[in-house]
Amino acid sequence: FFLQQRAPGKVLHDAVCNHLNLVEGDYFGLEFPDHKKMMVWLDLLKPVMKQIRRPKHVVVKFVVKFFPPDHAQLQEELTRYLFALQVKQDLAQGRLTCNDTSTALLISHIVQSEIGDFDETIDREHLAKNKYIPQQEALEDKIMEFHRSHMGQTPAESDFQLLEIARRLEMYGIRLHPAKDREGTKINLAVANTGILVFQGHTKINAFNWAKVRKLSFKRKRFLIKLRPDVNSSFQDTLEFLMASRDFCKSFWKICVEHHAFFRLFEEPKPKPKPVLFSRGSSFRFSGRTQKQVLDYVKEGGHKKVQFERKHSKIHSIRSLTAQPSEQHTEVPKQVSDSSSFAYGDDNDAAAVQSCRQGKELKASTEDTGQHKSPSLKKSPKEGRKVDGAVVSTVEEEEEAAKDRMQQNRPQSQQPSTGSLTGSPHLSELSINSQGGPSVANMSLSPNLSPDAKQSSPLISPLLNDPSCIRTDDEEEVKRKRFPTEKAYFIAKEVATTERTYLKDLEVITSWFQSAVSKEDCMPETLKNLIFSNFEPLHKFHTGFLKEIEQRLALWEGRSNAHIKGDYQRIGDVMLKNIQSMKQLTIHLWKHNEILMELENGIKNSRKLETFCRDFELQKVCYLPLNTFLLRPLHRLMHYKQIMERLCKHYPPSHVDFRDSRAALAEISEMVAQLHGNMIKMENFQKLHELKKDLIGIDNLVIPGREFIRLGSLSKLSGKGLQQRMFFLFNDILLYTSRGLTASNQFKVHGHLPLYGMTIEESEEEWGVPHCLTLRGQHQSIVVAASTRAEMDKWTEDIQMAIDLAEKSSGPAPELLASSPPDNKSPDETTVDQESEDDLSASRTSLERQSPHRGNTTVHVCWHRNTSVSMIDFSIAVENQLSGNLLRKFKNSNGWQKLWVVFTNFCMFFYKSHQDNHPLASLPLLGYSLTIPSESENIHKDYVFKLHFKSHVYYFRAESEYTFERWMEVIRSATSSASRTRALSHKEPHAY
């Protein structure tokens, strides 16, 4: 078919990936022998018929082509399984060479994945029948010794450990290409994710990182590497290697071009324009997604989830038919064997690969397991955590689950269901088990997760699938009461809705936190009294305040006491009275700075209090960092001021409520002005301490005079290519970190650059990387790349502003990172520092000693969405908080669901009602776009806005034009970062 249709190689490659349900197929390639019996890769741009001349006599192999530096970057379990099969094949073919100990350890993990736990008789029988390497007999005792230590390890975990060991071997992913140097010495060339490698036999003798390579070319049999000039290097400008033939040379050159593009570029290179008269040189170019595009695609959920359960591939061929399977594997769906044109490993492995294509069979089998999780999820090395014992998911997961339910429910609509609203005209999008809880087996991992996809996500939340959530359709809408439509009413209603949320936030401290503290002897009495004696009066006052507002709204709507005479369609008098009373509470508000500092000092000095506060933050009721709730009373004053400004702007001077509203605005403005400076200091102090929890490898982040400016994700150019790093910019220093691979979810500090004496310059042309910047410090230079031009401009502006602030200070900052890595860079170094994979994983031992860390902070969202936020963005977010009822609809769902929504901290939190104590789901909006639905989307409702991020689309309906505009206003503040129009310094206050 592919030959008849003259289809390009990409069509055949995509067909194989679709046949296997393989999402990350870009790491793989199709290999076949050409007419000279030389193994070559299928060119994705050329027609298949021009490459495979005699298809009946050619065997095409589907093998791993691009080996990433860390298998944690492989986000799908099926991909990791195929990589494990490749390692097994390379061992058998002698391509992956290593010492006997490493070989035995690798084989022991393969055996564990194939037959399960150690049994001496079965092991000996299995090893006798299966030869993983030549001369395997000499290692069998050592293999069995290692296998004995893998008790309880699941197949998925075995694959993970296999790749963890293999990736550290020098020959991992290496294919040797014979060549000679200029002196005629026989050598081997190879290409990897880091660059071009030179081997003598199987020993690496040299390496040319991509950062050092300026140009690659070939001329007949000569392969040429042109290096960037380096005064410290003894290499010539151009290196020359002689290969066996022109075809061998061109083939290796193509592989190098593809590796460079895949690992170094952000996107697929554009085709060169065709010459008018004649061409010079090869027109070959890399075709397909780069690694960054693959990672983004899988993270952002641009694919349909297909469940893949990793199981023991040879357990039935070894164990007796009468033996009972171990309990931990009883709920795994059986693998479905099928024939395939593309063999991968032996027959058993091929059957295992085929099972991943049985999407419907696997999904149906998984549903039958009820609440049980598969072993691969139970004991994964990157296992997700639970919050208060509840399995968590995201709004994105909920959307995927909804689609699956709708597809599954259609052919089975006649069957009774205990978990859906069978009496409703619109069935619930999410199935419920008989206990009313979420059906755990149907949960899918979030598309926004990082490569270690089973760690806790920054987007965690239980499924919104409770049957008591009301599905609002048109009939119910007709029955709704007609409330007043004037703008003043909806402004007053905003006071009430946001006051409900504020009161709930106060209760986090006065009720939940106080109750937890009383049960643990971890906090000094003086600190207890300081916190609760200043928060309880606020809670008592605002409880009465909310009651007054709700009573006024009830009168305004005509819902109660309609016989009472008087003008009750106003809110200014209620606001004036309560704001004047609020002034008496100022003494408690002034104490908040002291509360925040004393609590942080207590945490610093007491490991028990630190553990207690961290555990409290893991509770669902604490949906924001704990110290954020301590700032809520000051932030609430700003909200009152903004509301009164809108009310005064709306009223004409002749309105009966104008005088009270203007007086209330004057009173609250005075309070805000008095407390403003204190609030600015507290916000910076709170942000530094919040960041401190996300970082390891730094001892004294919080010091007097330090101000936070921006954090976000950038790609750092290192010897291994572009690698995602998290950067933190302060007014004196720039930190760069990598994300830990364990449940702690923290970021390890890899280095720092003092801003004093730093220069910044664009360097796209020099390095050939889009949106690239070179930061030159006094002792070190690094090259970073932003995801977009807009991101690069934000970083450039903020870094330059921070440099100017550092220059105006008294001098360079002292050594601030007591536990950071030593800086041994030479001043003249203009390339990037070399970060070994051993360094990146060396922190695991210390990380594993850390207690679980909450993963839903803004830092983690920026990491997943590859974006950044500044302190100005945080300040704007404080101003733009909103609460109220919204109707929500997924892109492919029917009907609308009524939810109570709280928007704060760049995130929408969803509740069944305003009376709930904790959110059911959350949706971080950084990176989302906010639009109004088009006609083609067939929404046909008023006051609807649309949130869109890659394949995720959500529609929300507001109740009025005013509330619609308010939701659009506050959400826009989170979806589009503010540009910096002024320098952020402690000398210049924020304009609220």
Coordinates of C-alpha atoms in Angstrom, one line a residue, residues 627-861:
N627 CA 1.7 31.7 55.3
T628 CA -0.5 33.1 52.4
F629 CA -3.5 32.8 54.7
L630 CA -1.7 35.1 57.2
L631 CA -1.7 37.9 54.6
R632 CA -5.4 37.5 53.7
P633 CA -6.7 40.3 56.1
L634 CA -4.4 42.9 54.5
H635 CA -5.3 41.8 51.0
R636 CA -9.0 42.0 51.9
L637 CA -8.7 45.7 52.6
M638 CA -7.5 46.2 49.0
H639 CA -10.5 44.3 47.7
Y640 CA -12.9 46.5 49.7
K641 CA -11.2 49.6 48.2
Q642 CA -11.5 48.3 44.6
I643 CA -15.1 47.4 45.1
M644 CA -16.0 50.8 46.5
E645 CA -14.1 52.5 43.6
R646 CA -16.2 50.6 41.1
L647 CA -19.4 51.4 43.0
C648 CA -18.6 55.2 43.2
K649 CA -17.7 55.2 39.5
H650 CA -21.0 53.6 38.7
Y651 CA -23.2 55.9 40.8
P652 CA -24.1 59.4 39.6
P653 CA -23.5 62.0 42.3
S654 CA -27.2 62.4 42.7
H655 CA -27.7 58.7 43.7
V656 CA -29.0 58.1 47.2
D657 CA -26.2 55.7 47.9
F658 CA -23.4 57.8 46.5
R659 CA -22.6 59.8 49.6
D660 CA -22.2 56.7 51.8
S661 CA -20.2 54.9 49.2
R662 CA -17.8 57.8 48.7
A663 CA -17.4 58.1 52.5
A664 CA -16.7 54.3 52.8
L665 CA -14.1 54.6 50.0
A666 CA -12.4 57.4 51.8
E667 CA -12.3 55.4 55.1
I668 CA -10.9 52.2 53.5
S669 CA -8.4 54.2 51.4
E670 CA -7.0 55.7 54.6
M671 CA -6.6 52.2 56.1
V672 CA -4.9 50.8 53.0
A673 CA -2.5 53.7 52.9
Q674 CA -1.5 53.2 56.5
L675 CA -0.8 49.5 56.1
H676 CA 0.5 49.5 52.6
G677 CA 4.2 49.7 53.4
N678 CA 3.9 46.9 55.9
M679 CA 2.0 44.7 53.4
I680 CA 4.8 45.2 50.7
K681 CA 7.4 43.9 53.2
M682 CA 5.3 41.0 54.3
E683 CA 4.6 39.9 50.7
N684 CA 8.3 39.8 49.8
F685 CA 9.1 38.0 53.1
Q686 CA 6.3 35.5 52.5
K687 CA 7.4 34.9 48.9
L688 CA 11.0 34.2 50.0
H689 CA 9.9 31.7 52.6
E690 CA 7.5 30.0 50.1
L691 CA 10.4 29.7 47.6
K692 CA 12.6 28.3 50.3
K693 CA 10.3 25.3 50.7
D694 CA 10.7 24.6 47.0
L695 CA 14.5 24.6 47.0
I696 CA 17.2 22.4 48.4
G697 CA 20.9 23.2 48.3
I698 CA 20.6 26.7 49.7
D699 CA 20.8 27.5 53.4
N700 CA 20.1 31.2 53.7
L701 CA 17.7 32.3 50.9
V702 CA 15.9 34.7 53.3
I703 CA 18.3 37.5 54.3
P704 CA 17.6 41.2 55.0
G705 CA 17.5 43.3 51.8
R706 CA 16.9 40.5 49.4
E707 CA 13.9 40.9 47.1
F708 CA 12.3 38.4 44.8
I709 CA 11.9 39.5 41.2
R710 CA 11.0 36.6 38.8
L711 CA 10.9 32.8 38.6
G712 CA 10.4 30.6 35.7
S713 CA 11.5 27.9 33.3
L714 CA 14.4 28.4 30.9
S715 CA 16.4 25.9 28.8
K716 CA 20.1 26.0 29.8
L717 CA 22.8 25.1 27.3
S718 CA 25.1 22.5 28.8
G719 CA 27.4 19.8 27.5
K720 CA 24.3 17.6 27.1
G721 CA 22.4 20.1 25.1
L722 CA 19.4 22.2 26.1
Q723 CA 18.1 21.1 29.4
Q724 CA 15.1 22.5 31.2
R725 CA 16.1 24.4 34.4
M726 CA 14.1 26.5 36.9
F727 CA 15.6 30.0 37.4
F728 CA 15.0 32.3 40.3
L729 CA 16.0 36.0 40.0
F730 CA 16.5 38.2 43.0
N731 CA 17.9 41.7 43.3
D732 CA 21.4 40.4 44.0
I733 CA 21.7 36.9 42.6
L734 CA 20.3 34.5 39.9
L735 CA 19.8 30.8 40.9
Y736 CA 19.3 27.9 38.5
T737 CA 18.0 24.6 39.6
S738 CA 16.8 21.2 38.3
R739 CA 13.8 19.3 39.5
G740 CA 14.2 16.4 41.9
L741 CA 13.1 12.9 40.8
T742 CA 11.5 11.8 44.1
A743 CA 8.3 12.5 46.0
S744 CA 9.8 15.6 47.6
N745 CA 9.1 17.5 44.3
Q746 CA 11.7 20.1 45.3
F747 CA 14.3 21.8 43.0
K748 CA 18.0 21.3 43.6
V749 CA 20.2 24.4 43.2
H750 CA 22.9 23.7 40.6
G751 CA 24.5 27.1 40.6
H752 CA 24.3 30.8 41.0
L753 CA 25.5 34.0 39.4
P754 CA 26.0 37.2 41.4
L755 CA 24.4 40.1 39.5
Y756 CA 27.2 42.5 40.4
G757 CA 29.3 43.0 37.3
M758 CA 27.1 40.8 35.1
T759 CA 26.3 41.6 31.5
I760 CA 23.5 40.2 29.3
E761 CA 23.3 39.9 25.5
E762 CA 21.3 38.2 22.9
S763 CA 23.1 35.3 21.2
E764 CA 20.8 33.6 18.9
E765 CA 23.1 33.8 15.9
E766 CA 26.2 32.7 17.9
W767 CA 24.6 29.5 19.3
G768 CA 21.9 28.8 16.7
V769 CA 19.2 28.6 19.3
P770 CA 16.0 30.7 19.2
H771 CA 15.4 33.2 22.0
C772 CA 18.9 32.7 23.3
L773 CA 20.7 34.9 25.9
T774 CA 24.2 34.8 27.2
L775 CA 24.7 35.9 30.8
R776 CA 28.3 36.8 31.6
G777 CA 29.2 37.0 35.2
Q778 CA 32.6 37.9 36.7
H779 CA 33.5 34.2 37.1
Q780 CA 31.1 32.3 35.0
S781 CA 29.0 32.6 31.8
I782 CA 25.9 30.6 31.0
V783 CA 23.7 30.4 27.9
V784 CA 19.9 30.1 28.3
A785 CA 17.0 30.0 26.0
A786 CA 13.4 31.1 26.6
S787 CA 10.3 29.3 25.1
T788 CA 9.1 32.4 23.2
R789 CA 10.3 35.9 22.3
A790 CA 7.9 37.4 24.8
E791 CA 9.4 35.3 27.6
M792 CA 12.9 36.3 26.5
D793 CA 12.0 40.0 26.6
K794 CA 10.5 39.7 30.1
W795 CA 13.7 37.9 31.4
T796 CA 15.9 40.4 29.6
E797 CA 14.1 43.4 31.1
D798 CA 14.0 42.0 34.6
I799 CA 17.6 40.8 34.7
Q800 CA 18.9 44.1 33.3
M801 CA 16.9 45.9 36.0
A802 CA 18.3 43.6 38.7
I803 CA 21.8 44.2 37.4
D804 CA 21.3 48.0 37.6
L805 CA 20.1 47.6 41.2
A806 CA 23.1 45.5 42.1
E807 CA 25.5 48.0 40.5
K808 CA 23.9 50.8 42.6
S809 CA 24.4 48.8 45.8
S810 CA 27.5 49.0 47.9
G811 CA 29.3 46.1 46.0
P812 CA 29.1 42.4 45.2
A813 CA 27.0 40.3 47.5
P814 CA 28.8 38.0 49.9
E815 CA 28.7 34.2 49.5
L816 CA 25.1 33.4 50.1
L817 CA 24.7 29.8 49.1
A818 CA 26.5 27.9 51.8
S819 CA 25.5 24.5 50.5
S820 CA 25.6 25.3 46.8
P821 CA 28.0 23.6 44.4
P822 CA 31.5 25.1 44.2
D823 CA 32.2 27.5 41.3
N824 CA 35.4 26.5 39.6
K825 CA 34.8 28.3 36.3
S826 CA 37.5 30.4 34.7
P827 CA 36.7 34.0 34.0
D828 CA 37.3 33.5 30.2
E829 CA 34.9 30.6 29.9
T830 CA 32.2 31.5 27.4
T831 CA 30.7 28.1 26.8
V832 CA 28.5 26.4 29.3
D833 CA 29.4 24.3 32.3
Q834 CA 29.3 20.6 32.2
E835 CA 26.6 18.9 34.3
S836 CA 27.1 15.2 34.5
E837 CA 24.1 12.9 34.9
D838 CA 25.8 11.6 38.1
D839 CA 25.5 15.1 39.5
L840 CA 21.9 15.3 38.6
S841 CA 21.0 12.1 40.3
A842 CA 23.5 12.3 43.2
S843 CA 21.0 14.3 45.3
R844 CA 18.5 11.4 45.3
T845 CA 19.8 10.0 48.6
S846 CA 19.4 13.3 50.4
L847 CA 16.1 13.9 48.6
E848 CA 14.7 10.6 49.7
R849 CA 15.2 11.7 53.3
Q850 CA 13.0 14.7 52.7
S851 CA 9.4 14.4 53.7
P852 CA 6.7 14.7 51.0
H853 CA 6.5 18.3 49.7
R854 CA 3.3 19.7 48.3
G855 CA 3.5 20.0 44.5
N856 CA 0.8 22.5 43.6
T857 CA 2.9 25.6 44.0
T858 CA 3.3 28.3 41.3
V859 CA 6.9 27.2 40.9
H860 CA 5.8 23.7 39.7
V861 CA 3.1 25.1 37.5

